[in-house]
PDB file of C-alpha atoms in Angstrom:
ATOM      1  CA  UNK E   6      84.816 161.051  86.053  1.00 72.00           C
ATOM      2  CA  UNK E   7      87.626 159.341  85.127  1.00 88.00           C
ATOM      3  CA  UNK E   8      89.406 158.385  81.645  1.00 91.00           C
ATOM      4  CA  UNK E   9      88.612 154.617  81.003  1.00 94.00           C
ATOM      5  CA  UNK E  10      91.696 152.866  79.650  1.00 96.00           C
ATOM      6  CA  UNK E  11      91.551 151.867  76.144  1.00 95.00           C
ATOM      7  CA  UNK E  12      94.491 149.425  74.595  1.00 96.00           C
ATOM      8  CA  UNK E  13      94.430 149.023  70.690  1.00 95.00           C
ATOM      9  CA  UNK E  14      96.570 145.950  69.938  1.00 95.00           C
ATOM     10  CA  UNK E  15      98.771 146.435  67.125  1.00 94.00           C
ATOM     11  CA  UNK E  16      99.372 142.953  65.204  1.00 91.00           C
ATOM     12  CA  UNK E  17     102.036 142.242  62.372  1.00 91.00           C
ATOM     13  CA  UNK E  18     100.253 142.372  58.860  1.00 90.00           C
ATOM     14  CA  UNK E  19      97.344 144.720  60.830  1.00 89.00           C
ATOM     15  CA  UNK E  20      94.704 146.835  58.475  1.00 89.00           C
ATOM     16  CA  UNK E  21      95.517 150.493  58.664  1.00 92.00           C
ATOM     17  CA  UNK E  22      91.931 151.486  58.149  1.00 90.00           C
ATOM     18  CA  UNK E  23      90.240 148.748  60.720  1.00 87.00           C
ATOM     19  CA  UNK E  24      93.287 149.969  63.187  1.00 86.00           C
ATOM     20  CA  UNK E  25      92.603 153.613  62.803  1.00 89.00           C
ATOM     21  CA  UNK E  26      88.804 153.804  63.426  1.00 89.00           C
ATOM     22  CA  UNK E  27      89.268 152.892  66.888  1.00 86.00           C
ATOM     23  CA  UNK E  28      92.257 155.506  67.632  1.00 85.00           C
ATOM     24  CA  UNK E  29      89.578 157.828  66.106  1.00 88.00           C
ATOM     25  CA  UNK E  30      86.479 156.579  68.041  1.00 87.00           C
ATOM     26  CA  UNK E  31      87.934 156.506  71.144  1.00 88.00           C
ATOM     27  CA  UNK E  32      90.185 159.891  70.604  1.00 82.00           C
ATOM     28  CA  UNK E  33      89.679 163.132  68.550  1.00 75.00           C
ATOM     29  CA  UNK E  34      85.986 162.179  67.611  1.00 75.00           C
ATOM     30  CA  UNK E  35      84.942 162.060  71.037  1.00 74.00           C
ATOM     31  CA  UNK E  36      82.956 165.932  72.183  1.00 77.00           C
ATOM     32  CA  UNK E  37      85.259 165.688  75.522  1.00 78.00           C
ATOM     33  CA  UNK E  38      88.864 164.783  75.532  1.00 72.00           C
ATOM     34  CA  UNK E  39      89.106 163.250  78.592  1.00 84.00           C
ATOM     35  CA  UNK E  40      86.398 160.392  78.044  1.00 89.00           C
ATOM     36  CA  UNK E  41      89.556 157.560  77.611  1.00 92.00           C
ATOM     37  CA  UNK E  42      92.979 157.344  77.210  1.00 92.00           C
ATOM     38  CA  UNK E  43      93.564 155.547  74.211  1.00 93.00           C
ATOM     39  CA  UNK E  44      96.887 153.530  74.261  1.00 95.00           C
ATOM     40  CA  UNK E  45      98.612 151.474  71.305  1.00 95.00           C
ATOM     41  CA  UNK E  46     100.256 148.068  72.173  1.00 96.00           C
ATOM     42  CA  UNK E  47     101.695 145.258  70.880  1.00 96.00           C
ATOM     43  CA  UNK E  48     102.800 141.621  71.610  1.00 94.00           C
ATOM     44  CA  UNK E  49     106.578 143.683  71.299  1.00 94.00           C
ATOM     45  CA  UNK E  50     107.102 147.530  71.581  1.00 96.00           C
ATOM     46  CA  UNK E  51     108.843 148.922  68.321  1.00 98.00           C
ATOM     47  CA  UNK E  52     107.918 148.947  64.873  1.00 98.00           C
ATOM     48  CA  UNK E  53     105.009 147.082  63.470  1.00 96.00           C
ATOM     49  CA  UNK E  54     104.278 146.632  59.778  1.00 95.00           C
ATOM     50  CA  UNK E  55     100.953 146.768  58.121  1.00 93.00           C
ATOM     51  CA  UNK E  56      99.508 144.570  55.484  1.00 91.00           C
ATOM     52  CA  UNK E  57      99.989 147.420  52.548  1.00 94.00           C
ATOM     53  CA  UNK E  58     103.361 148.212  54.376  1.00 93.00           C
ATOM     54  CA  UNK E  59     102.768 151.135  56.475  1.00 94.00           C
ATOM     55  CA  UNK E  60     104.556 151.179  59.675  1.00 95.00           C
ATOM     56  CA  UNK E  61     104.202 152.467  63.450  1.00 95.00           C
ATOM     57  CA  UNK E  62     106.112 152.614  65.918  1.00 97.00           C
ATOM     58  CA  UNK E  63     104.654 151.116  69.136  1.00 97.00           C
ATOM     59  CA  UNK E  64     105.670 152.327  72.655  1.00 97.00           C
ATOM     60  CA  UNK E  65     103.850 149.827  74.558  1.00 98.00           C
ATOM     61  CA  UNK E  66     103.706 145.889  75.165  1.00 98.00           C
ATOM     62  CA  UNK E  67     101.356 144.058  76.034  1.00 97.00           C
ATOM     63  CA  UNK E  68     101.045 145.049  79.794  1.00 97.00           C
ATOM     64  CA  UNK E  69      98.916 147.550  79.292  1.00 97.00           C
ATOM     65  CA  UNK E  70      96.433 145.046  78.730  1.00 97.00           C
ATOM     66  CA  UNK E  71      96.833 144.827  82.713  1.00 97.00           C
ATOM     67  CA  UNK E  72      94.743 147.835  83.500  1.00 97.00           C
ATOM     68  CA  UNK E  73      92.649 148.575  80.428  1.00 97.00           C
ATOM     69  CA  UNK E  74      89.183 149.187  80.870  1.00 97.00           C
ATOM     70  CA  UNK E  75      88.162 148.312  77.341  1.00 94.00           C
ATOM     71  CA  UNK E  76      90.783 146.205  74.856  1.00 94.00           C
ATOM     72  CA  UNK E  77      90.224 146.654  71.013  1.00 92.00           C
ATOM     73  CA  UNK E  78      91.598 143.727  69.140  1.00 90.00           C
ATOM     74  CA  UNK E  79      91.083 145.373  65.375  1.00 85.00           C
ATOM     75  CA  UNK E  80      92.387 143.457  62.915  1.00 79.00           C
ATOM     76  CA  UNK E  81      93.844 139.491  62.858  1.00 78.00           C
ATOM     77  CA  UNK E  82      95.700 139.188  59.307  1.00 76.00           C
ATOM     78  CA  UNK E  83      95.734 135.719  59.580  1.00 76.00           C
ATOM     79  CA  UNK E  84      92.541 133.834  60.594  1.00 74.00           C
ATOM     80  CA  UNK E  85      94.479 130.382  59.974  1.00 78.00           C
ATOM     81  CA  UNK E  86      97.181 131.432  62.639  1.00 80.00           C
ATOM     82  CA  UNK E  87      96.729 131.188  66.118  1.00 81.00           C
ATOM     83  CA  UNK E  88      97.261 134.350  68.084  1.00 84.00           C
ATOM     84  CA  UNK E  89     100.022 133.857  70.608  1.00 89.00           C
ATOM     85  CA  UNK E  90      99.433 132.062  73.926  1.00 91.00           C
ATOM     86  CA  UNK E  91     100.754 135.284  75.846  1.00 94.00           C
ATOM     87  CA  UNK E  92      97.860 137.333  74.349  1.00 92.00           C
ATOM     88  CA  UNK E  93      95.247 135.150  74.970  1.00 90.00           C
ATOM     89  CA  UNK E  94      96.309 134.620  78.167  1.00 94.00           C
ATOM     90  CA  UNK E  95      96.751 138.334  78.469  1.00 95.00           C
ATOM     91  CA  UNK E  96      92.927 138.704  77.204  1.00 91.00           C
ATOM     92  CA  UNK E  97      91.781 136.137  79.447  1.00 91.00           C
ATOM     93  CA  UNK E  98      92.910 137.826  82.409  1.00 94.00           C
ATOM     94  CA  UNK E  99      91.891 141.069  81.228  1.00 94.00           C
ATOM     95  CA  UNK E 100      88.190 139.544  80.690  1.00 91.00           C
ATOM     96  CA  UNK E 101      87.927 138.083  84.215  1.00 93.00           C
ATOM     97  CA  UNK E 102      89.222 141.158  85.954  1.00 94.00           C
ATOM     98  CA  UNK E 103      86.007 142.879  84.361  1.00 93.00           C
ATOM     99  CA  UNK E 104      87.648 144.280  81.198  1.00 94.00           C
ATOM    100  CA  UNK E 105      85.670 144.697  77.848  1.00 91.00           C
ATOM    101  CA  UNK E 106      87.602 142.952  75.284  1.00 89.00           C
ATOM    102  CA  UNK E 107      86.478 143.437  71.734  1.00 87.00           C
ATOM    103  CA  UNK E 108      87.229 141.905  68.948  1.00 82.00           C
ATOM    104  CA  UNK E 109      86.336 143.734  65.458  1.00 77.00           C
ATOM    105  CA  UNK E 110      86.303 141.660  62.030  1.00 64.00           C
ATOM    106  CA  UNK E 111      89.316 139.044  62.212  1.00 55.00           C
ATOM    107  CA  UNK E 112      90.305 140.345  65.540  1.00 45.00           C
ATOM    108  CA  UNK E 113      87.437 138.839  67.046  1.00 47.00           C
ATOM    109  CA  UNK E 114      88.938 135.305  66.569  1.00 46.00           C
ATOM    110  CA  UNK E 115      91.224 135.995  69.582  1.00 45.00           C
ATOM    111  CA  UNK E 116      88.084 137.058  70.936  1.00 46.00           C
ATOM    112  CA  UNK E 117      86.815 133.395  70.199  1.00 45.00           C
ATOM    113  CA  UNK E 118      90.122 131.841  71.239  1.00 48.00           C
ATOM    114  CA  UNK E 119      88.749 130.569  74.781  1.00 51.00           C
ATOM    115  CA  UNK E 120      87.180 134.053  76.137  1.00 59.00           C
ATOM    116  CA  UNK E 121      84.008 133.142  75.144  1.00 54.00           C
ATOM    117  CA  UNK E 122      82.975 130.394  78.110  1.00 55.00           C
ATOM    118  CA  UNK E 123      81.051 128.371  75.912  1.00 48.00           C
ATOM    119  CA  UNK E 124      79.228 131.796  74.983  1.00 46.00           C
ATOM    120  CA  UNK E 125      78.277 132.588  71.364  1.00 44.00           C
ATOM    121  CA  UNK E 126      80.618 135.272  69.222  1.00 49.00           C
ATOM    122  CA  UNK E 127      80.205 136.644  66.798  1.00 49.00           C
ATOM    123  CA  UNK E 128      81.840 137.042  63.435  1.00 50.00           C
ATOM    124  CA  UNK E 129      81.413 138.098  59.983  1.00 51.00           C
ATOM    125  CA  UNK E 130      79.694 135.727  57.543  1.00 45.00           C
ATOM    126  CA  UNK E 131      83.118 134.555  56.147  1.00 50.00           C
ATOM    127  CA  UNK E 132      84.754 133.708  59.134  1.00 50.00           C
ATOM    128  CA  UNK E 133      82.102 131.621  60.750  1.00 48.00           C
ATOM    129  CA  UNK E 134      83.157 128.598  59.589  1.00 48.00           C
ATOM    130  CA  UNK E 135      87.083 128.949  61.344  1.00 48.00           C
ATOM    131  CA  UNK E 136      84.984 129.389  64.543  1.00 43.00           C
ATOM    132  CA  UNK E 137      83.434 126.625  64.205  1.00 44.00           C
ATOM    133  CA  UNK E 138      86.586 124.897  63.258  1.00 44.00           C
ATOM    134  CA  UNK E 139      89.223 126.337  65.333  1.00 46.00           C
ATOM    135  CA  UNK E 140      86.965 126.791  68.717  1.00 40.00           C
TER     136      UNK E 140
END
């Protein structure tokens, strides 16, 4: 069998804890190794900065969103701010190619942001209204 692709989008202001549950899920939790291939992007490779200002230094841009099997959006510190146009176009594409693209606590509002088709999504109590709102 082979690896499915997994992208975890790093964002500016991203939760360390919502971002690292995925790496884990995906990675060193898993029984065999070679289940997915877990890759960390962002809208620009370098160094992104956390909300509590812990940093990490991102190899990948947002191409790999190209050929991932499953995209993990964790963490959207800003549910107010529109994601950039490039992403959501970048998710879009991803989602009609077949991709899973998941969108976990504020990261599901660029989930929201015209992926869902006129679809329901899904959000936590708190956020419902901005969907509403913003969608």
């Amino acid at each position: 069998m082979t690896a499915l692709n997994v992208a975890v989008v790093a964002t500016t202001g991203f939760s360390p804890f919502h971002f690292s549950v995925h790496c884990i899920l995906f990675g060193s939790a898993m029984p065999q190794p070679d289940l997915f291939r877990v890759t960390i992007c962002a809208e620009k490779p370098g160094t992104v900065l956390s909300e509590i200002g812990l940093s990490i230094n991102v190899e990948h841009g947002l191409e790999q969103l190209d050929t991932a099997d499953i995209i993990i959006l964790p963490y959207w510190h800003n549910p107010a701010e529109k994601p950039d146009q490039r992403l959501l176009d970048k998710l879009s594409a991803a989602r009609q190619r077949g991709a899973e693209v998941v969108g976990l606590c504020l990261g599901d509002r660029d989930n929201a942001g015209g992926l869902a088709d006129g679809g329901a999504t899904a959000t936590q109590s708190g956020a419902a209204g901005n969907h509403r709102h913003q969608y």
